[in-house]
Amino acid sequence: MSYGFIQLYQQNDDAVRAELREGLLDEHPWISPKYLYDALGSKLFAAICALPEYYPTRTEQGILQENMRAIGKSVGRGVTLIDLGAGDCAKAAKLFPALQPAQYVPVDISVEYLREAVSALQCLHPQIQMNGIGMDFSGSLDLPDEVRREKRLFFYPGSSIGNFTPEQAAAFLGNVRDACGRDGGLLIGVDLIKDPGILEPAYDDAIGLTAAFNLNMLQHLNVLLGADFRPNDWRHRARFHSGHGRIEMHLEARSEVQVRWNGGGRLFHEGQWIHTESSYKYTREAFLAMLERAGFGEVRCWTDPNNWFLVCHARA
Ligand code: AVI
């Protein structure tokens, strides 16, 4: 059984370098969290999901398993299942028995990883039409004609919505709403605000996996920018900022550090940090209001016994 694959994403090296230089030279240095995910970074993130401290993945899985019948009833069968940031496609595959999708459309920027995953999954489920799409869906959700227009269900699990700012998240949800068509919907998982004593260890674990994930970004930058970052010069930091409702990950210079890259460089003083990721947490009310403002209605939600995580099905 052969699957379809459409590649819409081509990395623009000049634009990547320009974005990285802009962030590194900023008064408050930053790097976009998308650069956490080179080949090693993707594997480190998969390992983070298995950490005892990193509750979101297993809590969401528990909610989906526990409520699969109700979710199946709310969503209906024969959907066009569009899996945003599909990765290894494992989360969506667990929905197949309940949703019996007519078409499965995994979308990811990490093209080679996705290609292998879809190929393996198509062998296991020859009855489902599968069309993988390599694209960066954060800007536009203009899907190719191969994607059915009927009964579109966008699946966006893992609280990936939290890596956008609330303004970006609202715009993104609006794009999803527009791409849903008349009879579509969204199945989304979002992490809820909770005690920093639970939140912070999830982003600063005892065996240092999240630290390695954050520091690995510097090695990725060395490749992309021709830079000479030494991970040993930097320290991983993760703090919950209750005012913003977000975990911030930083890389903090252990001493004065001179970094050079092709055509430039910067001196970082001791303690100066680079902001590498924000992970926003929401209250149930704030998230439901955001869904509504984006044009979604008839929202049904499921949570875990601790109220740590929320899964919502919303209709366009
Ligand atoms: C992918 N994303 C939802 C993760 C999060 O929790 O924000 C990325 C992550 N960063 C550190 N640990 C996990």
Coordinates of N, CA, C and O and ligand atoms in Angstrom, one line a residue, residues 36-37 45 48 54 56 158-160 163 202-203 210 213 249 277-279 281, ligand 1:
L36 N 15.2 24.1 18.7 CA 15.5 23.0 19.7 C 15.4 21.7 18.9 O 16.0 20.7 19.4
Y37 N 14.7 21.7 17.8 CA 14.4 20.4 17.2 C 15.3 20.0 16.0 O 14.8 20.0 14.8
F45 N 13.5 15.4 23.0 CA 12.2 15.7 23.4 C 11.3 14.4 23.6 O 10.6 14.4 24.6
I48 N 12.2 13.2 26.9 CA 11.6 14.1 28.0 C 10.2 13.6 28.3 O 9.7 13.6 29.5
Y54 N 7.9 15.1 33.8 CA 7.2 15.8 32.6 C 5.8 15.1 32.5 O 5.6 14.2 31.8
P56 N 2.9 16.4 31.2 CA 1.9 16.6 30.2 C 1.6 15.5 29.3 O 0.4 15.2 29.0
G158 N -0.6 17.8 23.0 CA 0.7 18.0 23.7 C 0.9 19.4 24.3 O 2.0 19.7 24.7
S159 N -0.1 20.3 24.2 CA 0.0 21.7 24.6 C 1.0 22.4 23.8 O 1.7 23.3 24.3
S160 N 1.2 22.0 22.5 CA 2.1 22.7 21.6 C 1.6 24.1 21.4 O 2.4 25.0 21.2
N163 N 3.5 26.9 23.2 CA 4.8 27.5 22.7 C 4.6 28.7 21.8 O 5.6 29.4 21.4
A202 N 9.1 19.9 35.9 CA 8.8 19.3 34.6 C 9.8 19.9 33.5 O 10.0 19.3 32.4
Y203 N 10.3 21.1 33.8 CA 11.2 21.8 32.8 C 12.6 21.9 33.3 O 13.5 22.5 32.7
T210 N 16.2 17.8 30.2 CA 15.7 19.1 29.6 C 16.9 20.1 29.5 O 16.9 20.8 28.5
F213 N 18.5 19.1 26.3 CA 17.6 19.5 25.2 C 17.8 21.0 24.9 O 18.0 21.4 23.7
M249 N 12.3 29.1 29.5 CA 13.6 28.4 29.5 C 14.7 29.4 29.0 O 14.5 30.1 28.0
E277 N 12.8 29.5 25.1 CA 11.4 28.9 24.9 C 10.5 29.5 26.0 O 10.9 29.7 27.1
S278 N 9.2 29.8 25.6 CA 8.2 30.0 26.6 C 7.2 28.9 26.4 O 6.9 28.5 25.3
S279 N 6.6 28.5 27.5 CA 5.6 27.4 27.5 C 4.4 28.0 28.3 O 4.5 27.9 29.5
K281 N 0.9 28.4 30.0 CA -0.1 27.6 30.7 C -1.4 28.4 30.8 O -1.3 29.6 31.0
Ligands
AVI1 C1 6.5 20.8 22.6 N1 6.2 21.6 23.8 C2 4.7 21.5 24.1 C3 7.0 21.3 25.0 C4 6.5 22.1 26.2 O1 6.2 21.6 27.2 O2 6.5 23.4 26.1 C5 8.5 21.5 24.7 C6 9.3 21.3 26.0 N2 10.2 22.1 26.4 C7 10.8 21.7 27.5 N3 10.3 20.5 27.8 C8 9.3 20.3 26.8

